[in-house]
mmCIF file of C-alpha atoms and ligand atoms in Angstrom:
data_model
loop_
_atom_site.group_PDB
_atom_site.id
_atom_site.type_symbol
_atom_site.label_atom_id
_atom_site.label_comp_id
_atom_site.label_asym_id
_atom_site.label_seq_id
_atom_site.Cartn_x
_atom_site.Cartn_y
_atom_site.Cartn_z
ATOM 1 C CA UNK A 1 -31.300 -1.977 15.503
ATOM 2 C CA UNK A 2 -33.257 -2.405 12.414
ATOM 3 C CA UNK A 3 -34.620 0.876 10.786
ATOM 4 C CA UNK A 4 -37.198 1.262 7.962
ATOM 5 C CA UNK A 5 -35.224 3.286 5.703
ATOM 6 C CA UNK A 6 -38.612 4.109 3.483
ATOM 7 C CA UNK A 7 -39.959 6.223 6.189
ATOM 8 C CA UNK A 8 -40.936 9.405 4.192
ATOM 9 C CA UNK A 9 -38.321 12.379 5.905
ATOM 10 C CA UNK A 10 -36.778 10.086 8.047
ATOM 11 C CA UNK A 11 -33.615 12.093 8.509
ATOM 12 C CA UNK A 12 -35.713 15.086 9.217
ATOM 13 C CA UNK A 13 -37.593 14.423 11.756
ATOM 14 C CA UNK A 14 -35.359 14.346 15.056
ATOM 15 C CA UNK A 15 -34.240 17.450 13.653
ATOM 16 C CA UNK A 16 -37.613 19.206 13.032
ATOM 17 C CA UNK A 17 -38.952 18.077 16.790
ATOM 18 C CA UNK A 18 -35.952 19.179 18.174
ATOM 19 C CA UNK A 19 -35.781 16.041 20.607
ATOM 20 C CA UNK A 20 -34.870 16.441 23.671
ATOM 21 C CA UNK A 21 -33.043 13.686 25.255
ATOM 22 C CA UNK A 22 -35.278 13.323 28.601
ATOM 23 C CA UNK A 23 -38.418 14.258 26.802
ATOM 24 C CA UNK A 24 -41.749 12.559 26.370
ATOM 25 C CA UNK A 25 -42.796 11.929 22.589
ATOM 26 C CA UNK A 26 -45.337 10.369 20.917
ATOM 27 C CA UNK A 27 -45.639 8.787 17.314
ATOM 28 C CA UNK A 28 -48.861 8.194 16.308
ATOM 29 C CA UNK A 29 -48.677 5.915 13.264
ATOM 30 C CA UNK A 30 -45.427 3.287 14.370
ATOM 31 C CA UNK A 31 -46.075 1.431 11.208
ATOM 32 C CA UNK A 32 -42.661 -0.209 10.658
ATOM 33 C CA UNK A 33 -41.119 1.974 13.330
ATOM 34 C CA UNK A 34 -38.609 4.340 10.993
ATOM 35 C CA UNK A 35 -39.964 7.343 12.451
ATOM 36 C CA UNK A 36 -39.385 5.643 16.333
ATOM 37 C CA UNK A 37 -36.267 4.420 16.226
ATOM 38 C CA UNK A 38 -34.979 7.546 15.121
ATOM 39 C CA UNK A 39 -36.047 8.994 18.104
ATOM 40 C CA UNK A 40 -35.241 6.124 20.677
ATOM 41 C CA UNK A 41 -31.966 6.500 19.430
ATOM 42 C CA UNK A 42 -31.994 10.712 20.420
ATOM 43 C CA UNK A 43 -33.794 10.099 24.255
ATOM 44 C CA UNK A 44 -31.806 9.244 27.059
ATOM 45 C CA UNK A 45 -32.725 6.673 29.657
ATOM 46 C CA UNK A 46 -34.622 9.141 31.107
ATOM 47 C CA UNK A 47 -36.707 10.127 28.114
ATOM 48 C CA UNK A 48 -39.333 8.514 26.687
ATOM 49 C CA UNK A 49 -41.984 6.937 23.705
ATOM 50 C CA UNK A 50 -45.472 6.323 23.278
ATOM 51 C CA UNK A 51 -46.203 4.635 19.939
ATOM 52 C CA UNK A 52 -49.672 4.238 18.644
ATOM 53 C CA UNK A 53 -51.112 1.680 15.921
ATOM 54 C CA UNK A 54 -54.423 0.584 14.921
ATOM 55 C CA UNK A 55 -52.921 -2.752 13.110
ATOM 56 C CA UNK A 56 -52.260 -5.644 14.934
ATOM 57 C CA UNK A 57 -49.640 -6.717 12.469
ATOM 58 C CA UNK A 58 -47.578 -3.533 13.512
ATOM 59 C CA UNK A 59 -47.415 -4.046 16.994
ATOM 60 C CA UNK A 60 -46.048 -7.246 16.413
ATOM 61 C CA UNK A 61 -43.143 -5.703 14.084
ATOM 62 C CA UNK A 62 -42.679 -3.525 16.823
ATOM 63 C CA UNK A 63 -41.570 -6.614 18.707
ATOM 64 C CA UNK A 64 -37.795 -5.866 17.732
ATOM 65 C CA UNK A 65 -37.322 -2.802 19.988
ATOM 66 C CA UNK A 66 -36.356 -5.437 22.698
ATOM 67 C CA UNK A 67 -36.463 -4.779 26.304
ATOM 68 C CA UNK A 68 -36.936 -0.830 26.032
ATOM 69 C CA UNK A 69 -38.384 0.960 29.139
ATOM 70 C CA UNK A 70 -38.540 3.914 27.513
ATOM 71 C CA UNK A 71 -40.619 2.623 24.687
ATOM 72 C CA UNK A 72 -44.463 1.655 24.562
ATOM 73 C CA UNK A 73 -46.971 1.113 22.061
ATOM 74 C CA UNK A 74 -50.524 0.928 21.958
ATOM 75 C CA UNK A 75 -52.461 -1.112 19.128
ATOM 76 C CA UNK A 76 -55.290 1.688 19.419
ATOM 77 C CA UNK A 77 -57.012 4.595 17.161
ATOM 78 C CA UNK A 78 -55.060 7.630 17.394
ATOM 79 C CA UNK A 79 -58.463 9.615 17.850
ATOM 80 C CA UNK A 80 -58.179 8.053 21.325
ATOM 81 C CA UNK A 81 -54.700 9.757 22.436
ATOM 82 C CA UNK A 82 -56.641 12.071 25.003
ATOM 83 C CA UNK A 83 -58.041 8.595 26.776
ATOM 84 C CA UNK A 84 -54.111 7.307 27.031
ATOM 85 C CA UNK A 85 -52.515 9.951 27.499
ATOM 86 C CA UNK A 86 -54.903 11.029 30.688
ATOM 87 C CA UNK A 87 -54.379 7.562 31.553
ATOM 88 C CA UNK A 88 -50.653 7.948 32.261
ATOM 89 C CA UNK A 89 -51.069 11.546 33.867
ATOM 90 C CA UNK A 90 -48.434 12.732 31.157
ATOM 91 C CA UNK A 91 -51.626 15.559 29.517
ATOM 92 C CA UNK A 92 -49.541 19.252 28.927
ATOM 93 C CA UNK A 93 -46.400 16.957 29.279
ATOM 94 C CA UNK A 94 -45.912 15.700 25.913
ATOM 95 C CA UNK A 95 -42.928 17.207 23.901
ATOM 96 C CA UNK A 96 -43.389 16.025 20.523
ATOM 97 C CA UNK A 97 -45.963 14.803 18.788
ATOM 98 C CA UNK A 98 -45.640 12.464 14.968
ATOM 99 C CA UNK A 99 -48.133 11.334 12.859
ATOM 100 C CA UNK A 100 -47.291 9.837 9.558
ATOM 101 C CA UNK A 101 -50.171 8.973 7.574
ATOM 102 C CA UNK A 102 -51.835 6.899 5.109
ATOM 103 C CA UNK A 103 -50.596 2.799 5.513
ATOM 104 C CA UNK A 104 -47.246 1.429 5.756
ATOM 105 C CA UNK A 105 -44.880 -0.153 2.954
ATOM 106 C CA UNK A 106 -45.833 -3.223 4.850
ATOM 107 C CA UNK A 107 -49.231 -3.176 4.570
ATOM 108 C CA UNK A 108 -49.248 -2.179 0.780
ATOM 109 C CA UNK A 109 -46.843 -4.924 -0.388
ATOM 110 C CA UNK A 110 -48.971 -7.194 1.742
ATOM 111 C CA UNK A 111 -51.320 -8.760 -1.180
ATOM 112 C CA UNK A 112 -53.508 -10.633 1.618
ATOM 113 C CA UNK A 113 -54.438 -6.882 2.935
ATOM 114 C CA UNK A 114 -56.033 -5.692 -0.307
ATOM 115 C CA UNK A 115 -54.663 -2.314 -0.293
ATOM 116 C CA UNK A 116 -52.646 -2.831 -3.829
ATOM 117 C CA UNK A 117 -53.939 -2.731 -7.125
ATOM 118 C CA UNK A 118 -50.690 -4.085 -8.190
ATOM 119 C CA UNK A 119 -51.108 -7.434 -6.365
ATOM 120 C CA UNK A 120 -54.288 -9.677 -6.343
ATOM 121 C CA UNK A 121 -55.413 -10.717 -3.356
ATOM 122 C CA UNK A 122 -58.678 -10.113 -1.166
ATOM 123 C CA UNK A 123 -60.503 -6.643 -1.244
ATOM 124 C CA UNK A 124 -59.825 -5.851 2.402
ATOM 125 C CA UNK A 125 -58.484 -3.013 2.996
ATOM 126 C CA UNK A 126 -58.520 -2.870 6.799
ATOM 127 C CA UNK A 127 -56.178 -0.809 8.906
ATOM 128 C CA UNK A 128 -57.078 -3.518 11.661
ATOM 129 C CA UNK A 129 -58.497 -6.713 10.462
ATOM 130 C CA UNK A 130 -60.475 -7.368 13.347
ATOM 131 C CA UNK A 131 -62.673 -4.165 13.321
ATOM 132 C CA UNK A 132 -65.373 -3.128 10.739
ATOM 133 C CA UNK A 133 -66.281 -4.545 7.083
ATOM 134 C CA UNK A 134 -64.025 -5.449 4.483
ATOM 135 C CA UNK A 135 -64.186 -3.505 1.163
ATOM 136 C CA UNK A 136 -65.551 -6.331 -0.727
ATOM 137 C CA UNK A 137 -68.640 -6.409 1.561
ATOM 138 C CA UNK A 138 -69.072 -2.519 1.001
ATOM 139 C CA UNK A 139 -68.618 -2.915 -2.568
ATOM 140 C CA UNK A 140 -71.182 -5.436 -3.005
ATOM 141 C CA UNK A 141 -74.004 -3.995 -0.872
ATOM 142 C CA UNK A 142 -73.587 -0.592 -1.125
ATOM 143 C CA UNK A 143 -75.949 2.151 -3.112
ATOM 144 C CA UNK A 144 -74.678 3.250 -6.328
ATOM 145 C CA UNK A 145 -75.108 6.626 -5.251
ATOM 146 C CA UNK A 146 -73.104 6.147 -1.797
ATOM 147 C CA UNK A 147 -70.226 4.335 -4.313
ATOM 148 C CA UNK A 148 -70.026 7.448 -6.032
ATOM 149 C CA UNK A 149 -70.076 9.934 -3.117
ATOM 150 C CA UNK A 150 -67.200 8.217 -1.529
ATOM 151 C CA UNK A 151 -65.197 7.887 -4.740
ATOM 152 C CA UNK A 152 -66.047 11.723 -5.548
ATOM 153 C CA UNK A 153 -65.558 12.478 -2.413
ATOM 154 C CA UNK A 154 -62.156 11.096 -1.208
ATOM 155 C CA UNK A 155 -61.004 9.999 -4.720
ATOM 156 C CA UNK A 156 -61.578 13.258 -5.942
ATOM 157 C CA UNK A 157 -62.162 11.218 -9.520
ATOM 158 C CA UNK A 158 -63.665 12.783 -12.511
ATOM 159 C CA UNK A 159 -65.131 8.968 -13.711
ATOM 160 C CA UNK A 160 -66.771 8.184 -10.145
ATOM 161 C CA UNK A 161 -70.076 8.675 -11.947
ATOM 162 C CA UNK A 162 -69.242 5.357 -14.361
ATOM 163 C CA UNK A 163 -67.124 3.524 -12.031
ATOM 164 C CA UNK A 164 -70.046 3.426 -9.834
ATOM 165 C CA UNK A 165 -72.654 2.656 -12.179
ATOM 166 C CA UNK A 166 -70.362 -0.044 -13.644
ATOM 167 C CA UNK A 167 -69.479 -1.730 -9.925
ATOM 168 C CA UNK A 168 -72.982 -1.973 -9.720
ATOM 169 C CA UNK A 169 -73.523 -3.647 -13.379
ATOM 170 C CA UNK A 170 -71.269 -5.959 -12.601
ATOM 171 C CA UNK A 171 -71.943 -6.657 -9.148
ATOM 172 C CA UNK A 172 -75.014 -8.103 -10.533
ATOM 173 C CA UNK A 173 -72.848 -11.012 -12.040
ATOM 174 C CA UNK A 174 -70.125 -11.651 -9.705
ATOM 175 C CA UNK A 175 -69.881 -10.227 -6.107
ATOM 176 C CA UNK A 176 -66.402 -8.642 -5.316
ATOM 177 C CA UNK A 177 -63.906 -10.588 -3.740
ATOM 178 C CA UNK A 178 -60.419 -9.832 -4.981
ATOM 179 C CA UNK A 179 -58.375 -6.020 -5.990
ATOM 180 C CA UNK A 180 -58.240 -7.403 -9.531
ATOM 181 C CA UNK A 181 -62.133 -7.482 -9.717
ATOM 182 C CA UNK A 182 -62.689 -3.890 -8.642
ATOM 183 C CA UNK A 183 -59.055 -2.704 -10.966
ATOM 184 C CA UNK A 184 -60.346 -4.991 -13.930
ATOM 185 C CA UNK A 185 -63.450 -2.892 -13.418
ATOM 186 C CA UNK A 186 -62.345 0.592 -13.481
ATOM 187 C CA UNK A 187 -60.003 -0.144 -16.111
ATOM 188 C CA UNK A 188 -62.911 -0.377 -18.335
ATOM 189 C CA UNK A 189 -64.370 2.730 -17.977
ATOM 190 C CA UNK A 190 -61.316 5.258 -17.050
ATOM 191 C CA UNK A 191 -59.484 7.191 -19.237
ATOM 192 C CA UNK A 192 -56.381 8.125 -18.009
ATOM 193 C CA UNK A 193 -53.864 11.063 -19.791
ATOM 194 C CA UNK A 194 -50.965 10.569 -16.947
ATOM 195 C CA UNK A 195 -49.161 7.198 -18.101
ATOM 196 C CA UNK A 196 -47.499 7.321 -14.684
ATOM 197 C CA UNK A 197 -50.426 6.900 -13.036
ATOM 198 C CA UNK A 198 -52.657 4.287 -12.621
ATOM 199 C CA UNK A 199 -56.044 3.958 -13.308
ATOM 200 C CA UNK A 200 -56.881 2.444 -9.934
ATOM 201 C CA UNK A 201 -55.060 5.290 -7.527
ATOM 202 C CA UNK A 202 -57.762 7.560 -6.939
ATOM 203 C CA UNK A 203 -60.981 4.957 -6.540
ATOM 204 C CA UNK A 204 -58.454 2.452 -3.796
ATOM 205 C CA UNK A 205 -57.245 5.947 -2.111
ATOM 206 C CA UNK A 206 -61.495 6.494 -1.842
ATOM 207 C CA UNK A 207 -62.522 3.547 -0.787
ATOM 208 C CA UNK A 208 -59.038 3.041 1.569
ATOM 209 C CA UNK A 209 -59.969 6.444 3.466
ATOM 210 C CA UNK A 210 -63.725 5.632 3.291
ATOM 211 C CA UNK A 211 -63.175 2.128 5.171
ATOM 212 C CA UNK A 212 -60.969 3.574 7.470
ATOM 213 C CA UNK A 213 -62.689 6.672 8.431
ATOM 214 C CA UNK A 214 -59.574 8.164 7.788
ATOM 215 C CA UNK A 215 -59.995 11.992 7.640
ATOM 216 C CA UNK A 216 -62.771 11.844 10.913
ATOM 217 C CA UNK A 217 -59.430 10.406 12.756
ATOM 218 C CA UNK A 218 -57.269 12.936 11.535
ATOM 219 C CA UNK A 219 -59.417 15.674 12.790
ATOM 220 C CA UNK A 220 -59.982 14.068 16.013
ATOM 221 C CA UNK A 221 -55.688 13.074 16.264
ATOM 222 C CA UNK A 222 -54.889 16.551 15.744
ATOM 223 C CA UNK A 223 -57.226 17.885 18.681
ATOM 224 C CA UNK A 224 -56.284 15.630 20.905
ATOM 225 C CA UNK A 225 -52.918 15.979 19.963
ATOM 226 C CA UNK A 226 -52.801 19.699 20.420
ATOM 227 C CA UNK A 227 -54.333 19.450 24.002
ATOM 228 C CA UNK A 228 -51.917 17.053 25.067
ATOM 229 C CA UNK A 229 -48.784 19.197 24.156
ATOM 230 C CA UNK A 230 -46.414 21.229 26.289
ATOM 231 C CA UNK A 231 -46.104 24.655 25.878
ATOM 232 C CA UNK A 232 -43.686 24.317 23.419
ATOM 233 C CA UNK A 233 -44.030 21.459 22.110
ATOM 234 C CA UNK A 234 -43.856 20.372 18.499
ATOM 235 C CA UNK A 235 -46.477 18.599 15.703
ATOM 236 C CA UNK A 236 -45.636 17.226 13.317
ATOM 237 C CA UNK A 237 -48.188 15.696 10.097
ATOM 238 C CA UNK A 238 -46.867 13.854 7.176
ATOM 239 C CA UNK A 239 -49.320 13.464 4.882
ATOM 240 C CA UNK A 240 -49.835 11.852 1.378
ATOM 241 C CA UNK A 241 -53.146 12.995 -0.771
ATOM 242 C CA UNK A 242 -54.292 16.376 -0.589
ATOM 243 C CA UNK A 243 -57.476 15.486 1.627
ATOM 244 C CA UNK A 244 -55.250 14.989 4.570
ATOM 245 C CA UNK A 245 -53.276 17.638 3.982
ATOM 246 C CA UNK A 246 -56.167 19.906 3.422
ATOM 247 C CA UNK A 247 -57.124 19.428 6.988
ATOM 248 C CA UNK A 248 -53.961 19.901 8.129
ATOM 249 C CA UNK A 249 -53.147 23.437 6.745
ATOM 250 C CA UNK A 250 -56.670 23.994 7.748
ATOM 251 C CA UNK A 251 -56.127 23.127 11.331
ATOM 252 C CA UNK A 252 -52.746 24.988 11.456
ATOM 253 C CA UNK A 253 -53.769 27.996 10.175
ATOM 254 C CA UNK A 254 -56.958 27.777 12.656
ATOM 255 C CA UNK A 255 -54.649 27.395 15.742
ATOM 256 C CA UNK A 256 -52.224 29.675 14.431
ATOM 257 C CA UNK A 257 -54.634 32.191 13.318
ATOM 258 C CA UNK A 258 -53.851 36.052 13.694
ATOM 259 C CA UNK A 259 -53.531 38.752 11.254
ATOM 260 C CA UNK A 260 -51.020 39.770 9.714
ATOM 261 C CA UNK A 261 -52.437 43.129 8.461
ATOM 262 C CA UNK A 262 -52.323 44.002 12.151
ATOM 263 C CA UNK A 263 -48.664 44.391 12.503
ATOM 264 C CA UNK A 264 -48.673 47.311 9.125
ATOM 265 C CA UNK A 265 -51.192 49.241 12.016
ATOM 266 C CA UNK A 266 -48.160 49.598 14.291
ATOM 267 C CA UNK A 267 -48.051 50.613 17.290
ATOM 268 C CA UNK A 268 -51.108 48.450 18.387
ATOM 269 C CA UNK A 269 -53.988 49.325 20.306
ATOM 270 C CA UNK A 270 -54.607 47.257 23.382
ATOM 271 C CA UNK A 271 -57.911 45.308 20.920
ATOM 272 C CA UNK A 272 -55.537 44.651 18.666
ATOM 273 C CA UNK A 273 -53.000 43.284 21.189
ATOM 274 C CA UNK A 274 -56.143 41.087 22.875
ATOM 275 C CA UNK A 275 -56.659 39.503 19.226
ATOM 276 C CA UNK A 276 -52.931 37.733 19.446
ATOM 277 C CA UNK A 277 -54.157 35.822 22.475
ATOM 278 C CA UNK A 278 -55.797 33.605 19.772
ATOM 279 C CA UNK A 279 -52.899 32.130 18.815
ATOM 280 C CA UNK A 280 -51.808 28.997 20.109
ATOM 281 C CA UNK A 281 -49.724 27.429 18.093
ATOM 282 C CA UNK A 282 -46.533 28.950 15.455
ATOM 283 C CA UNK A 283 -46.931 27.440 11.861
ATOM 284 C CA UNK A 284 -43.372 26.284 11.080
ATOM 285 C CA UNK A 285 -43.345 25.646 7.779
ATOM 286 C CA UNK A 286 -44.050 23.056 5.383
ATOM 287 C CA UNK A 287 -41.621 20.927 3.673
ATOM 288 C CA UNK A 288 -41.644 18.802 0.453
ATOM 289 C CA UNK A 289 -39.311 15.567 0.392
ATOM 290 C CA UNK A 290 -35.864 16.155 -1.752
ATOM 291 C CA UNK A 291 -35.708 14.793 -5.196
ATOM 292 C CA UNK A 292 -32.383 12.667 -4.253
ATOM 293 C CA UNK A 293 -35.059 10.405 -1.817
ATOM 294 C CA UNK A 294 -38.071 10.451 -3.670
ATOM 295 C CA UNK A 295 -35.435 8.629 -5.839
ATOM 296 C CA UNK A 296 -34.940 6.278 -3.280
ATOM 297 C CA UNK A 297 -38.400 5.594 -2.279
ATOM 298 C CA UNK A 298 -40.894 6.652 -5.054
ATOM 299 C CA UNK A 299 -43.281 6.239 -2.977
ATOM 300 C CA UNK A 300 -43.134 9.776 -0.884
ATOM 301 C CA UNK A 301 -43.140 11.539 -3.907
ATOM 302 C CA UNK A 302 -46.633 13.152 -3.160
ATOM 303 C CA UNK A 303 -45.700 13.727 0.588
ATOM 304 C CA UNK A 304 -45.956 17.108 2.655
ATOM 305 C CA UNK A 305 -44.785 17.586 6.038
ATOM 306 C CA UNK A 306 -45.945 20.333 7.890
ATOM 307 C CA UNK A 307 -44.908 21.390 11.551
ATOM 308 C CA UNK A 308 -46.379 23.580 14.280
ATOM 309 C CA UNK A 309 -45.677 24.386 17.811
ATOM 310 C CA UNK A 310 -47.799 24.916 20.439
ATOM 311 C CA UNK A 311 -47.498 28.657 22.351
ATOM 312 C CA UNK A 312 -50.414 28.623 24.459
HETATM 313 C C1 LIG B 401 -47.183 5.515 6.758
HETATM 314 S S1 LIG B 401 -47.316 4.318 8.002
HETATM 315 C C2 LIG B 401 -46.196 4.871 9.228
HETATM 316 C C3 LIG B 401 -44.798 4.491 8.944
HETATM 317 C C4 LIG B 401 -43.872 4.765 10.111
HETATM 318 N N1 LIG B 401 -43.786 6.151 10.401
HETATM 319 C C5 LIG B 401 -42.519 4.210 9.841
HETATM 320 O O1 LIG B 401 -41.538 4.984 9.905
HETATM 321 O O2 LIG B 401 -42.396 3.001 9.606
HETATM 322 C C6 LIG B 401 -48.853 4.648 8.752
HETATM 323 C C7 LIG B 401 -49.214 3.710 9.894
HETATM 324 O O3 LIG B 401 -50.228 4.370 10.637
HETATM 325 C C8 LIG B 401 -51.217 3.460 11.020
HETATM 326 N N2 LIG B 401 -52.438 4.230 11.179
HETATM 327 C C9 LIG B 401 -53.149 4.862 10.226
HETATM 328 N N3 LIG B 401 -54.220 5.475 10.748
HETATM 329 C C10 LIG B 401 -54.184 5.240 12.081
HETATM 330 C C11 LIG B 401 -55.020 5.617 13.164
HETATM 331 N N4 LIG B 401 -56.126 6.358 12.993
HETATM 332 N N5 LIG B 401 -54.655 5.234 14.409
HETATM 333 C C12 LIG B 401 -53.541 4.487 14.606
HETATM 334 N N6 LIG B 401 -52.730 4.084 13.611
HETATM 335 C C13 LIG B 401 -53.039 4.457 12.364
HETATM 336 C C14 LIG B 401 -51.254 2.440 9.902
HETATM 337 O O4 LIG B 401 -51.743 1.205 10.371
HETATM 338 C C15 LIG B 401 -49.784 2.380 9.482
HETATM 339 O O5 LIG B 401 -49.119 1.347 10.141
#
């Protein structure tokens, strides 16, 4: 069976679920399908897995995974997993749950997607091609003062102040069309100290997240996905940019929330005890990829996995 061997912690991840053979998982972001073969290849007959993607283009990749039973996938949001999953009657039945974020290798090399600022080709920058505007169209109607927000905002760049003011200058001229307009732009009024990095990261990461409502989906994923978990059962979150994983720790440590000052007050009164029914879920850690495969695939180099498990 073909396997995407750039999957960020690929060999990790049947591992950190702890699969079990006849259980139900879900992974939210199929993308190439790394991440669900892996665990296809650790259910039995009897288990199974629900895949989720909001690009068309991915659910035709997944077209390989031939005459599976135990395998479905739904070209849908993940902020709807409570609809599908109710759907199926499988809600508290779920025993692992992935989400690996950001876009796939396949939609970055893709020039006619618009997600690279290596590659010229149309400022799209769609998840799914058939739903909402295209960057270009932003870009060129857009206040200068909602440009910057967004590129402040999910960029975190110190130049959105002149990047903005300078896509508007220039907008003036020529509309956007193409990811060499907007890079040719920004390369004119960055300054950049890292040589490693490119000018263009932080405004395409913006404007990427800002198309895509990316972090409002997160939040919404991880809710569902926590009400749709066993007792038990595990979470999973790769992330890539410290936005996402922001709201990740955040929602861990919400869920898993109890204080650890309580346990130096040993033995406990029966308040104290009443304040650990708050917790429902066990942070398990966080992991950072290993240098020997961010060697392999440069392109994980910023990613964080973090993993949880729902108690309660
Ligand atoms: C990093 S890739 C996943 C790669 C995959 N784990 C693999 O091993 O090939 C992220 C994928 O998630 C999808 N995606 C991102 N946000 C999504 C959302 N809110 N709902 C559904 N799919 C989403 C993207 O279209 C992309 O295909």
């Amino acid at each position: 069976m073909f396997v995407n061997h750039n999957s960020a912690f690929l060999n990790d991840i049947v591992k950190l679920l702890k699969v079990k053979p006849n259980g139900i998982y879900i992974d939210c972001t199929f993308g190439c399908g790394g991440h669900s073969i892996k665990i296809l290849n650790n259910l039995s007959p009897k288990g199974r897995l629900i895949a989720f993607d909001i690009d068309p283009q991915s659910v035709i990749l997944s077209k390989y995974i031939i005459n599976d039973k135990r395998f479905v996938i739904i070209n849908d949001n993940f902020s709807n997993l409570e609809f599908y999953i109710n759907k199926f009657s499988l809600f508290n039945k779920i025993n692992g749950i992935i989400f690996d974020l950001g876009i796939s290798s396949y939609q970055l090399d893709n020039p006619l997607r618009g997600f690279s600022f290596k590659k010229n080709g149309p400022l799209d920058m769609r998840m799914n091609q058939n739903i909402g505007i295209k960057a270009s169209y932003w870009l060129n109607n857009a206040s200068k003062v909602n440009i910057y927000n967004v590129i402040k905002k999910f960029g975190e760049e110190f130049f959105a102040k002149k990047i903005a003011s300078q896509i508007v200058f220039e907008r003036k001229k020529n509309k956007f069309r193409n990811t060499m307009d907007l890079c040719n732009i920004i390369n004119k009024v960055v300054y950049c100290k890292k040589f490693y990095k490119n000018k263009s990261t932080r405004t395409f990461q913006a404007i990427r997240i800002f198309i895509n409502n990316e972090l409002n989906n997160l939040k919404k994923g991880l809710n569902s996905a926590y009400n749709i978990l066993s007792k038990g059962g595990r979470l999973l979150v790769i992330s890539f940019n410290s936005l996402e994983d922001r709201i990740v720790k955040n929602f861990i440590n919400y869920k898993s929330n109890y204080n650890y000052s309580l346990l130096e007050d040993l033995p406990l009164t029966l308040n104290q005890i009443k304040k650990f029914n708050f917790i429902k879920m066990l942070n398990l850690g966080k992991f950072k990829p290993l240098y020997k495969d961010i060697l392999l695939n440069n392109r994980i180099r910023s990613s964080i996995l973090r993993l949880s498990k729902k108690i309660v």
